[in-house]
Each structure stands twice: as structure tokens, then as C-alpha cells.
Coordinates of C-alpha atoms in Angstrom, one line a residue:
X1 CA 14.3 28.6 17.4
X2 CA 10.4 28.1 17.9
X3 CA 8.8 26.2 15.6
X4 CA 5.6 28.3 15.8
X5 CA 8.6 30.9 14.7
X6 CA 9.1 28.9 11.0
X7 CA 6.6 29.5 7.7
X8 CA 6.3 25.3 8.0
X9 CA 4.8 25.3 4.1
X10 CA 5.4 23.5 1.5
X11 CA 7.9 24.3 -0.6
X12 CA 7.1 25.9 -4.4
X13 CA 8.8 23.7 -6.7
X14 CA 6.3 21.4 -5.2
X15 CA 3.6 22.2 -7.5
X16 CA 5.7 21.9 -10.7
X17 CA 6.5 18.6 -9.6
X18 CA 2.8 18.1 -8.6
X19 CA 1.4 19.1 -12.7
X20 CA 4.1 16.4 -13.9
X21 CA 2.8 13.9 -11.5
X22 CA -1.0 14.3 -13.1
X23 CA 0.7 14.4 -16.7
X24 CA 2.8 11.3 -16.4
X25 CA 0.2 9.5 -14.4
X26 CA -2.9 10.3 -17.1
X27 CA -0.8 9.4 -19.8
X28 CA 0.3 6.3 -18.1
X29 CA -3.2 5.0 -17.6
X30 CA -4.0 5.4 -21.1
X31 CA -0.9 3.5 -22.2
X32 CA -1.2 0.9 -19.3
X33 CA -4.6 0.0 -20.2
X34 CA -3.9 0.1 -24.5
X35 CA -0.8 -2.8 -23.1
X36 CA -3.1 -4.4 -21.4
X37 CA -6.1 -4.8 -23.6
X38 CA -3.5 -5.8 -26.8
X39 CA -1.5 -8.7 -24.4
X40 CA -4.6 -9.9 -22.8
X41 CA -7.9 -8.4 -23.2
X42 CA -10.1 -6.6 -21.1
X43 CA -9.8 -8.9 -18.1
X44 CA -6.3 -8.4 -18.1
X45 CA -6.7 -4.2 -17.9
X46 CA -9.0 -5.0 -15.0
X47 CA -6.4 -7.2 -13.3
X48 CA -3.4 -4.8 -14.1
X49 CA -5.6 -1.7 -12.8
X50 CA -6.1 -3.8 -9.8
X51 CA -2.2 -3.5 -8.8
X52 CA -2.4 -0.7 -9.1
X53 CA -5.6 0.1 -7.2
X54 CA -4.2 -2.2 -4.5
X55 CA -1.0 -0.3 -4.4
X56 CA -2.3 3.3 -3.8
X57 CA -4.5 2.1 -1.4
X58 CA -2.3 0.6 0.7
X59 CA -0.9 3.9 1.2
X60 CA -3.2 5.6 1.4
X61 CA -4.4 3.3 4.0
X62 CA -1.0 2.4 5.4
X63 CA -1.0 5.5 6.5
X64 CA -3.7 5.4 8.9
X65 CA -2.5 3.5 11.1
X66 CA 0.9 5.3 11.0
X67 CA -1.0 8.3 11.8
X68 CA -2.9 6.3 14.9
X69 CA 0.2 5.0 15.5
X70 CA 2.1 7.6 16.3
X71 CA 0.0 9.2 18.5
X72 CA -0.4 6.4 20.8
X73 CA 3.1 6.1 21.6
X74 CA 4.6 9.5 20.9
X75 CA 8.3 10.5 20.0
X76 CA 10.2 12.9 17.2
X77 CA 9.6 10.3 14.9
X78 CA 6.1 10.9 15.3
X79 CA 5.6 15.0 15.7
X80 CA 8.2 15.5 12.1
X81 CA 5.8 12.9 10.4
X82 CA 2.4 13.1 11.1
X83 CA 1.5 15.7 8.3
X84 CA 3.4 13.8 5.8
X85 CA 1.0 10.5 6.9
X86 CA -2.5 13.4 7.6
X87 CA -2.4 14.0 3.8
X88 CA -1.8 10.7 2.8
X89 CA -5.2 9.5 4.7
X90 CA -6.9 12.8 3.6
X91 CA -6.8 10.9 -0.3
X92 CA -8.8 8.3 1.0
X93 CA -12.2 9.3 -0.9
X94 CA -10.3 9.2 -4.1
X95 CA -8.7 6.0 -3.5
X96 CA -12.9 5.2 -3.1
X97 CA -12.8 7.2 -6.3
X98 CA -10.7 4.3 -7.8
X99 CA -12.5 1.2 -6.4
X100 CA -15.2 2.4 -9.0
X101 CA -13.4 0.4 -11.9
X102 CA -13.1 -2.9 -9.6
X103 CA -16.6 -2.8 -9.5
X104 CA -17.1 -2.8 -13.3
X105 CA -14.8 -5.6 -13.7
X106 CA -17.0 -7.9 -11.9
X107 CA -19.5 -7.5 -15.0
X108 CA -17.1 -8.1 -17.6
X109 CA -16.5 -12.5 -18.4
X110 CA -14.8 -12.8 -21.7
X111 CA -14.4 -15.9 -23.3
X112 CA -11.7 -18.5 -23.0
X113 CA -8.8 -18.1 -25.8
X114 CA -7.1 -20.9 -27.1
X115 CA -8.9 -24.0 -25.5
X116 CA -13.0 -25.0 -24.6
X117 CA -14.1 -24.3 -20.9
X118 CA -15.3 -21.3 -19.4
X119 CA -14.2 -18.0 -20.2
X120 CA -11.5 -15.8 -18.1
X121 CA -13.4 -13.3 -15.3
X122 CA -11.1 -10.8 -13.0
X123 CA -13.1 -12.8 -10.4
X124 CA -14.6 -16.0 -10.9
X125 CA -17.1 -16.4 -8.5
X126 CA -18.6 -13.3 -10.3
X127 CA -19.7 -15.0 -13.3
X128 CA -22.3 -16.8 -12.9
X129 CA -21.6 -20.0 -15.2
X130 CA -18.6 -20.7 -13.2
X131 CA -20.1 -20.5 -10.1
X132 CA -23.0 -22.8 -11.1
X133 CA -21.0 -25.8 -12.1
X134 CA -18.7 -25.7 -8.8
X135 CA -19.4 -27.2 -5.8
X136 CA -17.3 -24.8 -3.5
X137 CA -17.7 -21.5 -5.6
X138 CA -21.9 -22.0 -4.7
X139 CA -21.0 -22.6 -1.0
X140 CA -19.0 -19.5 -0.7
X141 CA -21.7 -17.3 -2.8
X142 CA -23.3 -16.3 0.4
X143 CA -20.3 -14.3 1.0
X144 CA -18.7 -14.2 -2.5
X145 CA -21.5 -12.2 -4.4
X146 CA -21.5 -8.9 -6.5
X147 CA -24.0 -7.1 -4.3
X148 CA -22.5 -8.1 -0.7
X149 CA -18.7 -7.3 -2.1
X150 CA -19.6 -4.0 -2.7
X151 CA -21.5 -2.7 0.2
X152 CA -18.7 -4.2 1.8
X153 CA -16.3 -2.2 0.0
X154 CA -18.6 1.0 0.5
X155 CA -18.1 0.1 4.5
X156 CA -14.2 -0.2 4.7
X157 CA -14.0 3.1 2.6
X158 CA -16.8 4.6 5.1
X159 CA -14.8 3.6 7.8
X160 CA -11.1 4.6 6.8
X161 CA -13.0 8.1 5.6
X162 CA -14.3 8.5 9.3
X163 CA -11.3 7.5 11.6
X164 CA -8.9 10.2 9.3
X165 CA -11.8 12.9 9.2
X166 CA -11.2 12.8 13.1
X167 CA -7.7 12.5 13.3
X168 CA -7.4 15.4 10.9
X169 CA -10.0 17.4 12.3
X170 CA -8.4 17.2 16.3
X171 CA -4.8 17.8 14.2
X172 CA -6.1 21.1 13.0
X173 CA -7.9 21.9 15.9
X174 CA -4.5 21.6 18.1
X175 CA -2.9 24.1 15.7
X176 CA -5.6 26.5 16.1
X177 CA -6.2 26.5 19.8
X178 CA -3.1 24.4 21.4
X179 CA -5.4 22.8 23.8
X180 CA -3.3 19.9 25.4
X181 CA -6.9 18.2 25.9
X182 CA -6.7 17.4 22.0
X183 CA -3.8 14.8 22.1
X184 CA -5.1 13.0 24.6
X185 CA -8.4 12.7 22.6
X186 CA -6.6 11.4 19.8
X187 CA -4.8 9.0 22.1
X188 CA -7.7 7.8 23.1
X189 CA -9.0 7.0 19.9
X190 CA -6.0 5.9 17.9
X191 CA -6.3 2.1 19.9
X192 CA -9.5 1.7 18.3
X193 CA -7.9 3.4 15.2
X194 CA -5.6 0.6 15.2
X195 CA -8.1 -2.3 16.0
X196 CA -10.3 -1.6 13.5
X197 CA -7.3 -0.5 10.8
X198 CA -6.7 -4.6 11.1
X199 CA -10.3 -6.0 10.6
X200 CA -11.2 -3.7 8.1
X201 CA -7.9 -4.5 5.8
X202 CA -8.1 -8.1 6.5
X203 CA -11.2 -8.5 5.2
X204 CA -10.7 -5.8 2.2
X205 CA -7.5 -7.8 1.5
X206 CA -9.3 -11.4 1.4
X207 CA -11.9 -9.7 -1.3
X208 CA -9.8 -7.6 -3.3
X209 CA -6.8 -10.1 -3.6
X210 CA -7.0 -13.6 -1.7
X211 CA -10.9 -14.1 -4.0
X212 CA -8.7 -13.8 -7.0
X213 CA -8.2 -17.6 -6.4
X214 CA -11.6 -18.0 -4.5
X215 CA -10.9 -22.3 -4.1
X216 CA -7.6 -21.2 -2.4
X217 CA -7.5 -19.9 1.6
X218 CA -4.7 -18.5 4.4
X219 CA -5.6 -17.5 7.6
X220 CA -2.6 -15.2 7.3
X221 CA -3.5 -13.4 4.7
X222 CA -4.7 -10.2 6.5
X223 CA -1.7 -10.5 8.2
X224 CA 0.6 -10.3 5.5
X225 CA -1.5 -7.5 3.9
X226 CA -1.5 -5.3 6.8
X227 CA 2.7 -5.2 7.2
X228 CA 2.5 -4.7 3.1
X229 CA 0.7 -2.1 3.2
X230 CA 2.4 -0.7 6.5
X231 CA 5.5 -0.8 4.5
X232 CA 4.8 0.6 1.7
X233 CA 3.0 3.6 3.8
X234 CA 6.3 3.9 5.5
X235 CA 8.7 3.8 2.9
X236 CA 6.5 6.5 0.4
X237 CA 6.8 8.7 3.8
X238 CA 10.2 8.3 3.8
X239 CA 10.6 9.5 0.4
X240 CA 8.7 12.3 0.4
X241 CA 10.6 13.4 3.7
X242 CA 13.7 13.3 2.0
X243 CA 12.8 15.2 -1.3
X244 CA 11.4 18.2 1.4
X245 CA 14.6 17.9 3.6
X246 CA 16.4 19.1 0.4
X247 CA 14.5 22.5 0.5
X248 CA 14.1 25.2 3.5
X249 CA 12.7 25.1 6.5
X250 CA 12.5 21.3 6.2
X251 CA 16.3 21.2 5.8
X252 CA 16.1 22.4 9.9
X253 CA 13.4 20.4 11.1
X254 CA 14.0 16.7 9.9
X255 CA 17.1 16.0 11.7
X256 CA 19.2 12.7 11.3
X257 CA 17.8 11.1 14.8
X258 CA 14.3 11.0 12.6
X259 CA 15.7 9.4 9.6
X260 CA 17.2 6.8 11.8
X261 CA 14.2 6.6 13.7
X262 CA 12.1 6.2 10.2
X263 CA 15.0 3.9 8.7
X264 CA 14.8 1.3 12.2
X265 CA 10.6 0.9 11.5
X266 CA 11.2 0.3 8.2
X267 CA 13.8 -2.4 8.7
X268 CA 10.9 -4.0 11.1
X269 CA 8.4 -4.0 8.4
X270 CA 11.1 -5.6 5.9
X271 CA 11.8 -8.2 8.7
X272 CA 8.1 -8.2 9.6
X273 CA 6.5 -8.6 6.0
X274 CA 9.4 -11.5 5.3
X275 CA 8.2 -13.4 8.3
X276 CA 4.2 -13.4 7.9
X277 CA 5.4 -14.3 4.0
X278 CA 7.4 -17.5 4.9
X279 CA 5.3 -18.9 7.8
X280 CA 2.4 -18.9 5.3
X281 CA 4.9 -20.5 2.9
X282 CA 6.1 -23.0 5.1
X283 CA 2.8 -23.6 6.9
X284 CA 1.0 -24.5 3.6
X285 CA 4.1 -26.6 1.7
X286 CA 4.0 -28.7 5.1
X287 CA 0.3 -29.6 5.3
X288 CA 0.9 -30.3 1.2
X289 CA -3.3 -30.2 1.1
X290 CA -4.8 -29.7 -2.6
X291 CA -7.0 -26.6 -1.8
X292 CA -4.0 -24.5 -0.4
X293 CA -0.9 -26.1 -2.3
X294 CA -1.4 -25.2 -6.3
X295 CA -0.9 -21.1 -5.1
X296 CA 2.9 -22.0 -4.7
X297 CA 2.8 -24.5 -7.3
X298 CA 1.9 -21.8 -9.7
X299 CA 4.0 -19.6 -8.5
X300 CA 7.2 -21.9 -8.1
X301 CA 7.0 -22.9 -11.8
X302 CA 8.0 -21.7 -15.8
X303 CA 9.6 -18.0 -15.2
X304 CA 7.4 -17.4 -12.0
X305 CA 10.3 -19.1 -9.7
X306 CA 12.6 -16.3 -11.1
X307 CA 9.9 -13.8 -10.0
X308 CA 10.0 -15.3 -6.6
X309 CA 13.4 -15.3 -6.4
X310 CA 13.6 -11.8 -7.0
X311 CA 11.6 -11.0 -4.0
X312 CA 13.2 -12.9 -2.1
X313 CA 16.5 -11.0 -2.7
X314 CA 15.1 -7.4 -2.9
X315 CA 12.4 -7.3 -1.5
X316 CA 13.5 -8.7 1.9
X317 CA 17.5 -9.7 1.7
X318 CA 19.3 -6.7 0.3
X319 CA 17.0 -4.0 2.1
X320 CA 17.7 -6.0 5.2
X321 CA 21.6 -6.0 5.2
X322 CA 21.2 -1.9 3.7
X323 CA 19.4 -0.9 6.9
X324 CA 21.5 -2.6 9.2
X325 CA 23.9 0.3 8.8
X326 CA 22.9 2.8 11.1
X327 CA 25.0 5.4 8.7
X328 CA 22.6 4.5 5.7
X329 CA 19.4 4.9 8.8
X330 CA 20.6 8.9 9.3
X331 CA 21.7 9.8 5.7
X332 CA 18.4 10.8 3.7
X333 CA 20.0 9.9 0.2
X334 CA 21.0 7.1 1.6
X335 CA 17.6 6.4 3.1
X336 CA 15.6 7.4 0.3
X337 CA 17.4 5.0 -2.3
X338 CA 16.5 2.2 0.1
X339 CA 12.8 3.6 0.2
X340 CA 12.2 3.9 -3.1
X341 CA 13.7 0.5 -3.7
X342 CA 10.6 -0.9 -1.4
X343 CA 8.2 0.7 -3.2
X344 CA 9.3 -0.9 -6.7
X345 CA 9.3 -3.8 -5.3
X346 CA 6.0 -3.7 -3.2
X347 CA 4.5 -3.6 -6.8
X348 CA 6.8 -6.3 -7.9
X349 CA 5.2 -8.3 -5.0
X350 CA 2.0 -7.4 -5.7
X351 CA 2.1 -8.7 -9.3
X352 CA 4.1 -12.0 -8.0
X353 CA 0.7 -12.5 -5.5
X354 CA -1.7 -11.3 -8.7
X355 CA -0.8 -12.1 -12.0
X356 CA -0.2 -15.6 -11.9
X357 CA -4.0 -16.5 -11.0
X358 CA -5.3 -16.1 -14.0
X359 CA -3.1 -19.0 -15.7
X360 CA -5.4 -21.9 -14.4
X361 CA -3.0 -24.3 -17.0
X362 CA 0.0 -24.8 -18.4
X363 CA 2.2 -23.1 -16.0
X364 CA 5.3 -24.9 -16.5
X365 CA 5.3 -23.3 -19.9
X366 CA 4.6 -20.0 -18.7
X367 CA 7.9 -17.6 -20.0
X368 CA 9.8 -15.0 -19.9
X369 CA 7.5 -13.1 -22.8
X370 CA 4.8 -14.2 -20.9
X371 CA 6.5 -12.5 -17.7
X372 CA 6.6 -9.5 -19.5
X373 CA 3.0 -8.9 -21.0
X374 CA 2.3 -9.3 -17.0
X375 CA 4.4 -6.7 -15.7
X376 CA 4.6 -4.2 -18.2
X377 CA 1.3 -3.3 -18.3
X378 CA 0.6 -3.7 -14.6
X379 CA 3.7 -1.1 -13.7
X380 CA 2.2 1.1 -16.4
X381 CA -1.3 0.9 -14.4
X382 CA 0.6 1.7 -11.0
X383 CA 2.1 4.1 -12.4
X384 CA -0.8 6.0 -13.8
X385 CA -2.8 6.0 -11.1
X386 CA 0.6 6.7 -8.5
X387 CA 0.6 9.8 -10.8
X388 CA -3.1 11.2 -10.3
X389 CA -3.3 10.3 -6.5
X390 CA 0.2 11.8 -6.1
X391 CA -1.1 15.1 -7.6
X392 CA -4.2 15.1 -5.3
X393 CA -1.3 14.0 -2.5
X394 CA 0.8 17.1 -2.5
X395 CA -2.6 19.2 -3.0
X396 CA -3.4 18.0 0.2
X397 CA 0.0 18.6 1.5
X398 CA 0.1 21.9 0.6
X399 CA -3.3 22.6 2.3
X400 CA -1.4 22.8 6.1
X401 CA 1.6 23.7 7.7
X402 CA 4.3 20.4 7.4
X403 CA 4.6 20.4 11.1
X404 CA 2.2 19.8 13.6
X405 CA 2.3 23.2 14.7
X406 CA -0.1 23.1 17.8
X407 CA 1.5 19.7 19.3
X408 CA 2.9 20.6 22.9
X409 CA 6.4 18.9 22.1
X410 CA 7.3 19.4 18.5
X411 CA 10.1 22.1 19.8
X412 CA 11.6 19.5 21.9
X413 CA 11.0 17.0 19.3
X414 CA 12.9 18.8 17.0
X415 CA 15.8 20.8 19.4
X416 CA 16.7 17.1 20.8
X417 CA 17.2 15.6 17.4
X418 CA 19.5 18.2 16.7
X419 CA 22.0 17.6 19.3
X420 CA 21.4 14.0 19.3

């Protein structure tokens, strides 16, 4: 059977699904940010909207360089996904949408509860009282400023915007005219896709997460942020691919060779994402120097170690010894319980590296209630926002054919994987 052949569209009960997802995700917001104004103030919605923010991004994002990715090296794996990873990038500008409210926060410094000092900011080197009574804060302003973090902002969107306009652009061109001339142009530019994919997130990362702590510094940062957000790309892929492999014609054309394929790149981010984490861990324990040190130490003590722990175990160990089973790699229920797994705990990773920053003192006393007026409302945030962008997602999903239609070897791609 051709593919050309197949009505490739996305399926109906899609857009039931898709009116839920904005429902559940408005509603969410509201009762995210109501959490976290009540448990912490407004600094504490900015900080739990930036999880969230972060989150969606990364996907968004993520997805980029999947999309790049894939048509640099080529394979099934590849031709079955790129649509899935095409919308994803197409949500960019509302994910710009969303940096809108990071912005704000830099304005809002409330004041210190429960002790003297100076008050709680989402960013301290944004207030201005802070940053004039510390040495290192005024040495950094040059780059940490309000003005220069958002044009910087405004250029990493610009960018990301520009690199999937193309790739998107050349996709739909291919299924119009089925030039072969058209994958090699986005052959040629996925390198450069790539390339700047990693100097744009590094230094989006460093602004939006490692300046939380501004007196604190990894050179592996970017790093780290790039395979998270790789990962979580990966694995929301994967979950979406499953949920349309239950419904016709998908149900033909993902075949259990791509789910293994899918399944073995996301056990090398798992792996991937572990490593980066524990060289910066061991690197900065080792040196033991009081500018890098106190970000474990805040992080290792009260309820935080338990946090940690948690990571540790599902974010990396039992995802790990899952996808070493190349039965669980082709089975997409299987698959999809392990993806959706990686995305719970990609936010559960994202509040272990964000929440504990604003609790300069007193950490050892920091507990399980505490723990709680964290996550709550920061899973509420994700969630909200997940909700809208996933509406806007499948909008964009439903806009093209799921299959690459135009691509030279998606019949192959597809009649190999089903005698694999």
C-alpha cells in the first residue's frame, strides 16, 4: 500500500480531546496561581508559572532539534515522526506568548515575611536594592539587567521562530511538489539547526533558570538543559504517537521497529540527562568552593534530600532498567507508560532545580508541608498551561497530513518496519 494512497489526517476524536485540554488547562491556571498566591504570595505564582513556562518550552523547543535532527541522519524513525515534532515547533510563538508573564515578574519585589532583610524577588538581581548592596550582583548587572534579559529573550524566540518557519515551509513544499532537491535543503540546514539549537538554549537556560540563584555558576548548565529538554521533546512525542497508533490509518503506519527505535533514543536521553546531572554533581562537591557548593547544600537538606532521592530513582533508575527490555521498546502501551512517566518527572525535576532557591535560610527545617505548598501549585501551573499549548498543539496537528507525504522514502520507511 502507498502512502500517498492513505487519508494521513488526524483522527476526530482528536478535537474532543483537544476542547478538554483548553478547559482543564484554563481552569488549572486559575487554581495554580489562587495556590500559589495563598502559600506564598505573588513571587511564588511567578516562580510556579515559571515551571511551567520552562516545561512547555522545552518541548516545544525540544522538538526543534528532533525535527533538525532527523533530517540530518535520516531513518523510519525519522519519516513516521517528523509531523508529530513539525507541530510541536509550529507552537513556538505562543510559547513567546507565555514568556510575557516572566517579564512581569521581574517588576514585582515583595517584602521579606517573617524576618528583616530584603524582600523576596523571582529574580534578585532584578530589584534594585539587592543588587546595590552586593558586590557580585553589581558586577554581573552588565549582563543581568531587565532591559538586556529581554531583548535577549525576544532573540532566542526570533530565532527558534525562523529555523521551524523553514523547516516547515521546505516540509510542505516537499508534499506539494515531491522535489528530491527539498531534503537535501533541509539537510543542509538542519547542522546549523543544531548548532545554534545549543547556543541559543544554553544561554536562555542560564537566564531563565541558572539566574534564579545569580551568586551560583555551572559551566554545564546548558548542557544539562539541552538533554532535558531533548527528553522531554522525546518522550511527549512518544505519547502522542501512541494515543494516534490506537486509531486508523496510524494503527498501519507506526510499526513496532519505530517504537523501538523511539524507545532506544529515549533510553540515551535517560542515560544522557543522568550523566550531565552527576558530573556537575560530582565536579562541584569535589572542588567544595563557597560560590558553587550551597546549590546542593540546599538541596541535600530538610525534605529536599527526599526530593532528590526521588529523582534519582525515577527519573533516571527505574526508566533505565524499563527500557532495557526491548519488548517494553516495541509495545506502545508499554512505551507510553514509560513516556508519560518522564514527563511527570521532568516537572518533578524542574521544581527540585527551582523551588528550593527561594529559601535563602533555614533549610534544614524546610518540611514535608513546606514540600507540598512547592509542588502543588507548581504542577497546577504546568498543568494549565500543558492544557492551553496542548490545545493550540493538536490545532496545529490537525492542520497537515501526519506523515510526511512528499518525503522520497516514507513507503520504504514504513513497508520495512512492517516486516522487520
Amino acid at each position: 500500500m502507498e502512502a500517498t494512497a492513505v487519508n494521513y489526517n488526524v483522527p476526530a476524536a482528536t478535537e474532543r480531546y483537544r476542547g478538554r485540554a483548553l478547559l482543564i488547562g484554563a481552569a488549572s491556571l486559575v487554581i495554580g496561581a489562587a495556590l500559589a498566591y495563598l502559600m506564598g504570595g505573588l513571587v511564588h505564582v511567578f516562580r510556579s508559572y515559571l515551571v511551567g513556562f520552562f516545561f512547555i518550552t522545552g518541548v516545544a523547543v525540544g522538538s526543534l532539534a528532533w525535527l533538525a535532527l532527523g533530517h540530518m541522519t535520516g531513518g523510519a524513525w525519522a519519516l513516521t515522526s517528523r509531523r508529530l515534532f513539525e507541530a510541536a515547533t509550529r507552537t513556538i510563538p505562543l510559547c513567546a506568548v507565555f514568556f510575557l508573564p516572566v517579564i512581569v515578574a521581574l517588576f514585582i519585589h515583595e517584602p521579606a515575611h517573617g524576618h528583616a532583610g530584603h524582600g523576596v524577588s523571582l529574580y534578585e538581581w532584578s530589584d534594585p536594592s539587592i543588587v546595590a548592596g552586593d558586590p557580585a550582583l553589581r558586577h554581573k548587572s552588565k549582563y543581568l539587567n531587565i532591559p538586556f534579559f529581554v531583548v535577549r529573550g525576544i532573540i532566542y524566540f526570533a530565532v527558534w521562530w525562523l529555523l521551524a518557519m523553514l523547516l516547515n515551509r521546505w516540509s510542505r513544499e516537499q508534499d506539494a511538489s515531491g522535489d528530491p532537491r527539498i531534503r537535501r535543503k533541509m539537510q543542509d540546514i538542519s547542522g546549523p539547526v543544531i548548532l545554534l539549537f545549543g547556543l541559543t538554549v544554553t544561554f536562555a537556560t542560564i537566564d531563565w533558570g541558572m539566574s534564579l540563584e545569580p551568586h551560583w555558576f555551572s559551566t554545564i548548565y546548558g548542557l544539562i538543559a539541552m538533554a532535558g529538554w531533548g527528553l522531554s521533546a522525546l518522550a511527549f512525542m512518544i505519547t502522542v504517537a501512541t494515543f494516534l497508533n490506537r486509531h486508523e490509518p496510524m494503527s498501519h503506519a507506526y510499526q513496532p521497529l519505530h517504537f523501538h527505535d523511539w524507545g532506544k533514543l529515549l533510553l540515551t536521553l535517560v542515560m544522557l540527562y543522568a550523566y550531565f546531572s552527576f558530573s556537575q554533581f560530582l565536579i562541584i562537591w569535589a572542588g567544595n568552593l563557597p560560590e558553587e557548593i550551597p546549590y546542593y547544600m540546599r538541596r541535600l537538606q530538610g525534605a529536599w534530600k527526599y526530593v532528590g532521592l526521588a529523582v534519582i530513582l525515577f527519573h533516571f533508575a527505574l526508566p533505565f532498567i524499563l527500557l532495557l527490555s526491548r519488548g517494553r521498546k516495541r509495545a506502545p502501551r508499554s512505551l507510553r507508560r514509560i513516556a508519560l512517566l518522564m514527563l511527570f518527572m521532568r516537572v518533578f525535576d524542574l521544581v527540585f532545580l527551582f523551588a528550593p532557591s527561594v529559601h535563602q535560610g533555614g533549610e534544614a527545617e524546610f518540611g514535608i508541608r513546606d514540600l507540598w505548598q512547592s509542588f502543588v501549585p507548581m504542577f497546577a501551573m504546568t498543568l494549565g498551561l500543558g492544557g492551553i499549548w496542548l490545545w493550540h498543539y493538536f490545532g496545529q496537528l490537525a492542520s497537515r497530513p501526519l506523515l510526511p507525504l512528499g518525503a522520497p522514502d516514507l513507503d520504504k520507511a514504513i513497508e520495512a518496519s512492517e516486516h522487520h
